XYZ file of C-alpha atoms in Angstrom:
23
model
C 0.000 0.000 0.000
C 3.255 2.414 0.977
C 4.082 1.832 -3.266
C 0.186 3.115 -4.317
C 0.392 6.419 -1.620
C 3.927 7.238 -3.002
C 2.643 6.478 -6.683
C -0.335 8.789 -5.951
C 1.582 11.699 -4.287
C 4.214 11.686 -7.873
C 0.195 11.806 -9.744
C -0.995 14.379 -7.667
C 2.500 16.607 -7.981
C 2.987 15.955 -11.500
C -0.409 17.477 -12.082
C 0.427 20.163 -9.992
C 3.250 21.035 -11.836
C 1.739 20.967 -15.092
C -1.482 23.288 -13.635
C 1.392 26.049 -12.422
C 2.964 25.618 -15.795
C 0.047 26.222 -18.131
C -0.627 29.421 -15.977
């Protein structure tokens, strides 16, 4: 389960990223 909440948190930032970048 550790893996999946690690996996998750990378999504989550990654989409973060990209939302700060297209503004």
């Amino acid at each position: 389960q550790k893996e999946e909440n690690v996996n998750t948190i990378c999504g989550l930032r990654m989409i973060m990223v990209q939302h700060v970048a297209s503004e």
